[in-house]
Amino acid sequence: MVALGSGGGAGRLTVNGLPVSGGFAIGYVHSIYRVPSAEVFTVEGRRFTMRAVVSVNEGVLDYYAVEGTRTRAPDGLWVLRLAEPATYGELSLLTTSIGRRTLIADGRCLPLYPATGAAEVRLALRLTLDVRGEPCAYSQSFFLNTTYSPTEVTATRTEEVQKPHVSPDPG
């Protein structure tokens, strides 16, 4: 992890306190298909760009209704690389205990959802002294490690990890 700044102002680049080095994913359970899925982002400066959607079910890619290149990874995951990636300085999300939106970066996770009901969460990149998150025990049975080449953002590698350590009680 790279420290930014100098002296007492040093900090790490984070998204909502979770350290990020080049990108992150938002993992969730799709509300209609009820399958694990993720939105994949790259980080450039203080902005982040949604580059791809990944799921175990191809129908999730259709649900997004956006143009892009659709492929099936060797591990069986469906990947939709967006034709027109969306860039954000800040992003507002509605999270629920059913969808279990979770930030995933560098093998660490930060749940965004409340124990019950719904909550609005704003995602933003910041320099942070006190980082959050913990090693992933991702309850949707996988988490994604997707990287983009700095010279060619369309090059994607996904790896599925099917070894969750803990599954929290639903609801």
PDB file of C-alpha atoms in Angstrom:
ATOM      1  CA  MET A   1       0.000   0.000   0.000  1.00  0.00           C
ATOM      2  CA  VAL A   2       1.342   3.409  -0.940  1.00  0.00           C
ATOM      3  CA  ALA A   3       1.278   6.282   1.523  1.00  0.00           C
ATOM      4  CA  LEU A   4       0.359   9.631   0.026  1.00  0.00           C
ATOM      5  CA  GLY A   5       1.086  13.089   1.328  1.00  0.00           C
ATOM      6  CA  SER A   6       3.833  14.014   3.774  1.00  0.00           C
ATOM      7  CA  GLY A   7       4.392  14.160   7.507  1.00  0.00           C
ATOM      8  CA  GLY A   8       1.225  14.142   9.609  1.00  0.00           C
ATOM      9  CA  GLY A   9      -0.896  14.485   6.467  1.00  0.00           C
ATOM     10  CA  ALA A  10       0.134  11.111   5.018  1.00  0.00           C
ATOM     11  CA  GLY A  11      -2.680   8.793   4.140  1.00  0.00           C
ATOM     12  CA  ARG A  12      -3.786   5.998   1.885  1.00  0.00           C
ATOM     13  CA  LEU A  13      -6.110   6.316  -1.056  1.00  0.00           C
ATOM     14  CA  THR A  14      -9.367   4.706  -0.008  1.00  0.00           C
ATOM     15  CA  VAL A  15     -12.945   4.350  -1.123  1.00  0.00           C
ATOM     16  CA  ASN A  16     -15.071   4.885   1.984  1.00  0.00           C
ATOM     17  CA  GLY A  17     -12.062   3.952   4.107  1.00  0.00           C
ATOM     18  CA  LEU A  18     -11.239   0.691   2.267  1.00  0.00           C
ATOM     19  CA  PRO A  19      -7.718   0.903   0.771  1.00  0.00           C
ATOM     20  CA  VAL A  20      -7.599   0.718  -3.043  1.00  0.00           C
ATOM     21  CA  SER A  21      -4.542   0.487  -5.242  1.00  0.00           C
ATOM     22  CA  GLY A  22      -5.814   0.407  -8.823  1.00  0.00           C
ATOM     23  CA  GLY A  23      -9.407  -0.652  -8.655  1.00  0.00           C
ATOM     24  CA  PHE A  24     -12.211  -2.174  -6.668  1.00  0.00           C
ATOM     25  CA  ALA A  25     -15.465  -4.043  -7.103  1.00  0.00           C
ATOM     26  CA  ILE A  26     -18.910  -3.724  -5.583  1.00  0.00           C
ATOM     27  CA  GLY A  27     -20.138  -7.262  -4.985  1.00  0.00           C
ATOM     28  CA  TYR A  28     -23.828  -7.924  -4.419  1.00  0.00           C
ATOM     29  CA  VAL A  29     -26.644 -10.438  -4.767  1.00  0.00           C
ATOM     30  CA  HIS A  30     -28.754  -9.451  -7.779  1.00  0.00           C
ATOM     31  CA  SER A  31     -32.311  -8.631  -6.673  1.00  0.00           C
ATOM     32  CA  ILE A  32     -34.086 -10.468  -9.507  1.00  0.00           C
ATOM     33  CA  TYR A  33     -31.733 -13.301 -10.404  1.00  0.00           C
ATOM     34  CA  ARG A  34     -30.606 -13.873  -6.773  1.00  0.00           C
ATOM     35  CA  VAL A  35     -27.041 -14.646  -7.853  1.00  0.00           C
ATOM     36  CA  PRO A  36     -23.648 -13.191  -6.921  1.00  0.00           C
ATOM     37  CA  SER A  37     -22.595 -10.346  -9.207  1.00  0.00           C
ATOM     38  CA  ALA A  38     -20.191  -7.412  -9.177  1.00  0.00           C
ATOM     39  CA  GLU A  39     -19.532  -4.059 -10.764  1.00  0.00           C
ATOM     40  CA  VAL A  40     -15.815  -3.534 -11.462  1.00  0.00           C
ATOM     41  CA  PHE A  41     -14.140  -0.108 -11.215  1.00  0.00           C
ATOM     42  CA  THR A  42     -10.706   1.318 -11.948  1.00  0.00           C
ATOM     43  CA  VAL A  43      -9.270   4.258 -10.018  1.00  0.00           C
ATOM     44  CA  GLU A  44      -7.674   7.271 -11.692  1.00  0.00           C
ATOM     45  CA  GLY A  45      -6.660  10.073  -9.333  1.00  0.00           C
ATOM     46  CA  ARG A  46      -9.693  10.907  -7.193  1.00  0.00           C
ATOM     47  CA  ARG A  47     -12.212   9.509  -9.692  1.00  0.00           C
ATOM     48  CA  PHE A  48     -13.338   5.956 -10.382  1.00  0.00           C
ATOM     49  CA  THR A  49     -14.695   4.386 -13.553  1.00  0.00           C
ATOM     50  CA  MET A  50     -17.092   1.474 -13.896  1.00  0.00           C
ATOM     51  CA  ARG A  51     -15.543  -0.786 -16.535  1.00  0.00           C
ATOM     52  CA  ALA A  52     -17.369  -4.108 -16.278  1.00  0.00           C
ATOM     53  CA  VAL A  53     -20.166  -6.182 -14.791  1.00  0.00           C
ATOM     54  CA  VAL A  54     -19.435  -9.760 -13.760  1.00  0.00           C
ATOM     55  CA  SER A  55     -21.897 -12.475 -12.755  1.00  0.00           C
ATOM     56  CA  VAL A  56     -22.471 -16.196 -12.633  1.00  0.00           C
ATOM     57  CA  ASN A  57     -25.724 -15.607 -14.580  1.00  0.00           C
ATOM     58  CA  GLU A  58     -25.731 -14.080 -18.067  1.00  0.00           C
ATOM     59  CA  GLY A  59     -29.182 -12.574 -17.396  1.00  0.00           C
ATOM     60  CA  VAL A  60     -27.608 -10.060 -15.001  1.00  0.00           C
ATOM     61  CA  LEU A  61     -25.635  -8.604 -17.918  1.00  0.00           C
ATOM     62  CA  ASP A  62     -28.888  -8.193 -19.891  1.00  0.00           C
ATOM     63  CA  TYR A  63     -30.479  -6.449 -16.900  1.00  0.00           C
ATOM     64  CA  TYR A  64     -27.974  -3.577 -17.168  1.00  0.00           C
ATOM     65  CA  ALA A  65     -29.147  -2.835 -20.745  1.00  0.00           C
ATOM     66  CA  VAL A  66     -25.880  -1.193 -21.788  1.00  0.00           C
ATOM     67  CA  GLU A  67     -23.684  -1.731 -24.829  1.00  0.00           C
ATOM     68  CA  GLY A  68     -20.434  -3.604 -24.449  1.00  0.00           C
ATOM     69  CA  THR A  69     -18.437  -6.718 -25.139  1.00  0.00           C
ATOM     70  CA  ARG A  70     -19.776  -9.866 -23.513  1.00  0.00           C
ATOM     71  CA  THR A  71     -17.499 -12.828 -22.841  1.00  0.00           C
ATOM     72  CA  ARG A  72     -17.482 -15.980 -20.785  1.00  0.00           C
ATOM     73  CA  ALA A  73     -14.340 -16.355 -18.688  1.00  0.00           C
ATOM     74  CA  PRO A  74     -12.628 -19.764 -18.403  1.00  0.00           C
ATOM     75  CA  ASP A  75     -13.911 -19.999 -14.820  1.00  0.00           C
ATOM     76  CA  GLY A  76     -17.521 -19.752 -16.090  1.00  0.00           C
ATOM     77  CA  LEU A  77     -18.226 -16.157 -15.072  1.00  0.00           C
ATOM     78  CA  TRP A  78     -19.996 -13.852 -17.522  1.00  0.00           C
ATOM     79  CA  VAL A  79     -18.218 -10.531 -18.091  1.00  0.00           C
ATOM     80  CA  LEU A  80     -19.667  -7.429 -19.746  1.00  0.00           C
ATOM     81  CA  ARG A  81     -17.011  -4.809 -20.569  1.00  0.00           C
ATOM     82  CA  LEU A  82     -18.845  -1.519 -20.992  1.00  0.00           C
ATOM     83  CA  ALA A  83     -18.563   0.161 -24.403  1.00  0.00           C
ATOM     84  CA  GLU A  84     -18.886   3.525 -22.636  1.00  0.00           C
ATOM     85  CA  PRO A  85     -17.419   3.267 -19.122  1.00  0.00           C
ATOM     86  CA  ALA A  86     -19.028   5.572 -16.543  1.00  0.00           C
ATOM     87  CA  THR A  87     -16.739   7.820 -14.448  1.00  0.00           C
ATOM     88  CA  TYR A  88     -17.652   9.186 -11.026  1.00  0.00           C
ATOM     89  CA  GLY A  89     -16.242  11.570  -8.454  1.00  0.00           C
ATOM     90  CA  GLU A  90     -18.913  10.316  -6.063  1.00  0.00           C
ATOM     91  CA  LEU A  91     -21.624   7.688  -6.404  1.00  0.00           C
ATOM     92  CA  SER A  92     -24.814   7.301  -4.366  1.00  0.00           C
ATOM     93  CA  LEU A  93     -26.119   3.752  -3.835  1.00  0.00           C
ATOM     94  CA  LEU A  94     -29.166   2.288  -2.148  1.00  0.00           C
ATOM     95  CA  THR A  95     -28.085  -0.731  -0.101  1.00  0.00           C
ATOM     96  CA  THR A  96     -30.153  -3.418   1.602  1.00  0.00           C
ATOM     97  CA  SER A  97     -29.514  -6.443   3.758  1.00  0.00           C
ATOM     98  CA  ILE A  98     -30.942  -8.564   0.908  1.00  0.00           C
ATOM     99  CA  GLY A  99     -28.513  -7.330  -1.799  1.00  0.00           C
ATOM    100  CA  ARG A 100     -25.573  -7.137   0.619  1.00  0.00           C
ATOM    101  CA  ARG A 101     -23.526  -4.650  -1.407  1.00  0.00           C
ATOM    102  CA  THR A 102     -19.910  -5.002  -0.361  1.00  0.00           C
ATOM    103  CA  LEU A 103     -16.795  -3.100  -1.424  1.00  0.00           C
ATOM    104  CA  ILE A 104     -14.014  -5.479  -2.452  1.00  0.00           C
ATOM    105  CA  ALA A 105     -10.393  -4.371  -2.999  1.00  0.00           C
ATOM    106  CA  ASP A 106      -7.019  -6.025  -2.625  1.00  0.00           C
ATOM    107  CA  GLY A 107      -8.479  -9.068  -0.827  1.00  0.00           C
ATOM    108  CA  ARG A 108     -10.318  -6.903   1.713  1.00  0.00           C
ATOM    109  CA  CYS A 109     -14.047  -6.274   2.098  1.00  0.00           C
ATOM    110  CA  LEU A 110     -16.183  -3.517   3.541  1.00  0.00           C
ATOM    111  CA  PRO A 111     -19.923  -4.270   3.869  1.00  0.00           C
ATOM    112  CA  LEU A 112     -22.054  -1.293   2.813  1.00  0.00           C
ATOM    113  CA  TYR A 113     -25.466  -2.661   3.790  1.00  0.00           C
ATOM    114  CA  PRO A 114     -27.401  -2.203   7.039  1.00  0.00           C
ATOM    115  CA  ALA A 115     -28.386  -5.149   9.266  1.00  0.00           C
ATOM    116  CA  THR A 116     -32.030  -4.613   8.277  1.00  0.00           C
ATOM    117  CA  GLY A 117     -33.942  -2.344   5.931  1.00  0.00           C
ATOM    118  CA  ALA A 118     -32.237  -0.011   3.485  1.00  0.00           C
ATOM    119  CA  ALA A 119     -29.654   2.764   3.602  1.00  0.00           C
ATOM    120  CA  GLU A 120     -28.148   5.266   1.186  1.00  0.00           C
ATOM    121  CA  VAL A 121     -24.359   5.093   0.877  1.00  0.00           C
ATOM    122  CA  ARG A 122     -22.132   7.576  -0.950  1.00  0.00           C
ATOM    123  CA  LEU A 123     -18.899   6.221  -2.438  1.00  0.00           C
ATOM    124  CA  ALA A 124     -15.957   8.600  -2.811  1.00  0.00           C
ATOM    125  CA  LEU A 125     -12.166   8.381  -3.000  1.00  0.00           C
ATOM    126  CA  ARG A 126     -10.204  10.131  -0.262  1.00  0.00           C
ATOM    127  CA  LEU A 127      -6.845  10.125   1.455  1.00  0.00           C
ATOM    128  CA  THR A 128      -7.446   8.394   4.775  1.00  0.00           C
ATOM    129  CA  LEU A 129      -5.255   7.806   7.833  1.00  0.00           C
ATOM    130  CA  ASP A 130      -7.488   5.190   9.468  1.00  0.00           C
ATOM    131  CA  VAL A 131      -8.364   2.513   6.952  1.00  0.00           C
ATOM    132  CA  ARG A 132     -11.326   0.144   7.247  1.00  0.00           C
ATOM    133  CA  GLY A 133     -12.277  -3.260   5.978  1.00  0.00           C
ATOM    134  CA  GLU A 134     -11.188  -6.745   6.868  1.00  0.00           C
ATOM    135  CA  PRO A 135      -9.998  -9.838   5.038  1.00  0.00           C
ATOM    136  CA  CYS A 136     -12.815 -11.066   2.821  1.00  0.00           C
ATOM    137  CA  ALA A 137     -15.252 -13.650   4.061  1.00  0.00           C
ATOM    138  CA  TYR A 138     -17.570 -12.784   1.203  1.00  0.00           C
ATOM    139  CA  SER A 139     -20.987 -14.316   1.810  1.00  0.00           C
ATOM    140  CA  GLN A 140     -22.049 -14.547  -1.849  1.00  0.00           C
ATOM    141  CA  SER A 141     -19.663 -17.518  -2.362  1.00  0.00           C
ATOM    142  CA  PHE A 142     -17.137 -15.596  -4.424  1.00  0.00           C
ATOM    143  CA  PHE A 143     -15.358 -12.332  -4.738  1.00  0.00           C
ATOM    144  CA  LEU A 144     -13.617 -10.905  -7.751  1.00  0.00           C
ATOM    145  CA  ASN A 145     -10.062  -9.865  -8.358  1.00  0.00           C
ATOM    146  CA  THR A 146     -10.260  -8.001 -11.645  1.00  0.00           C
ATOM    147  CA  THR A 147      -7.365  -5.948 -12.920  1.00  0.00           C
ATOM    148  CA  TYR A 148      -6.948  -3.660 -15.889  1.00  0.00           C
ATOM    149  CA  SER A 149      -3.692  -3.059 -17.695  1.00  0.00           C
ATOM    150  CA  PRO A 150      -2.701   0.593 -17.253  1.00  0.00           C
ATOM    151  CA  THR A 151      -2.007   0.811 -20.989  1.00  0.00           C
ATOM    152  CA  GLU A 152      -5.063  -1.065 -22.212  1.00  0.00           C
ATOM    153  CA  VAL A 153      -8.157  -0.788 -20.038  1.00  0.00           C
ATOM    154  CA  THR A 154     -10.018  -3.354 -22.106  1.00  0.00           C
ATOM    155  CA  ALA A 155      -7.698  -6.167 -21.007  1.00  0.00           C
ATOM    156  CA  THR A 156      -9.387  -7.955 -18.101  1.00  0.00           C
ATOM    157  CA  ARG A 157      -8.471 -10.883 -15.931  1.00  0.00           C
ATOM    158  CA  THR A 158     -10.982 -12.384 -13.484  1.00  0.00           C
ATOM    159  CA  GLU A 159     -10.388 -15.025 -10.884  1.00  0.00           C
ATOM    160  CA  GLU A 160     -13.168 -16.678  -8.935  1.00  0.00           C
ATOM    161  CA  VAL A 161     -12.500 -17.621  -5.344  1.00  0.00           C
ATOM    162  CA  GLN A 162     -14.966 -20.261  -4.122  1.00  0.00           C
ATOM    163  CA  LYS A 163     -13.709 -20.460  -0.528  1.00  0.00           C
ATOM    164  CA  PRO A 164     -15.741 -18.192   1.715  1.00  0.00           C
ATOM    165  CA  HIS A 165     -14.704 -18.391   5.363  1.00  0.00           C
ATOM    166  CA  VAL A 166     -17.926 -17.241   6.983  1.00  0.00           C
ATOM    167  CA  SER A 167     -21.481 -16.836   5.759  1.00  0.00           C
ATOM    168  CA  PRO A 168     -23.485 -14.395   7.878  1.00  0.00           C
ATOM    169  CA  ASP A 169     -27.087 -15.218   8.628  1.00  0.00           C
ATOM    170  CA  PRO A 170     -29.362 -13.777   5.941  1.00  0.00           C
ATOM    171  CA  GLY A 171     -31.541 -11.019   7.276  1.00  0.00           C
TER     172      GLY A 171
END
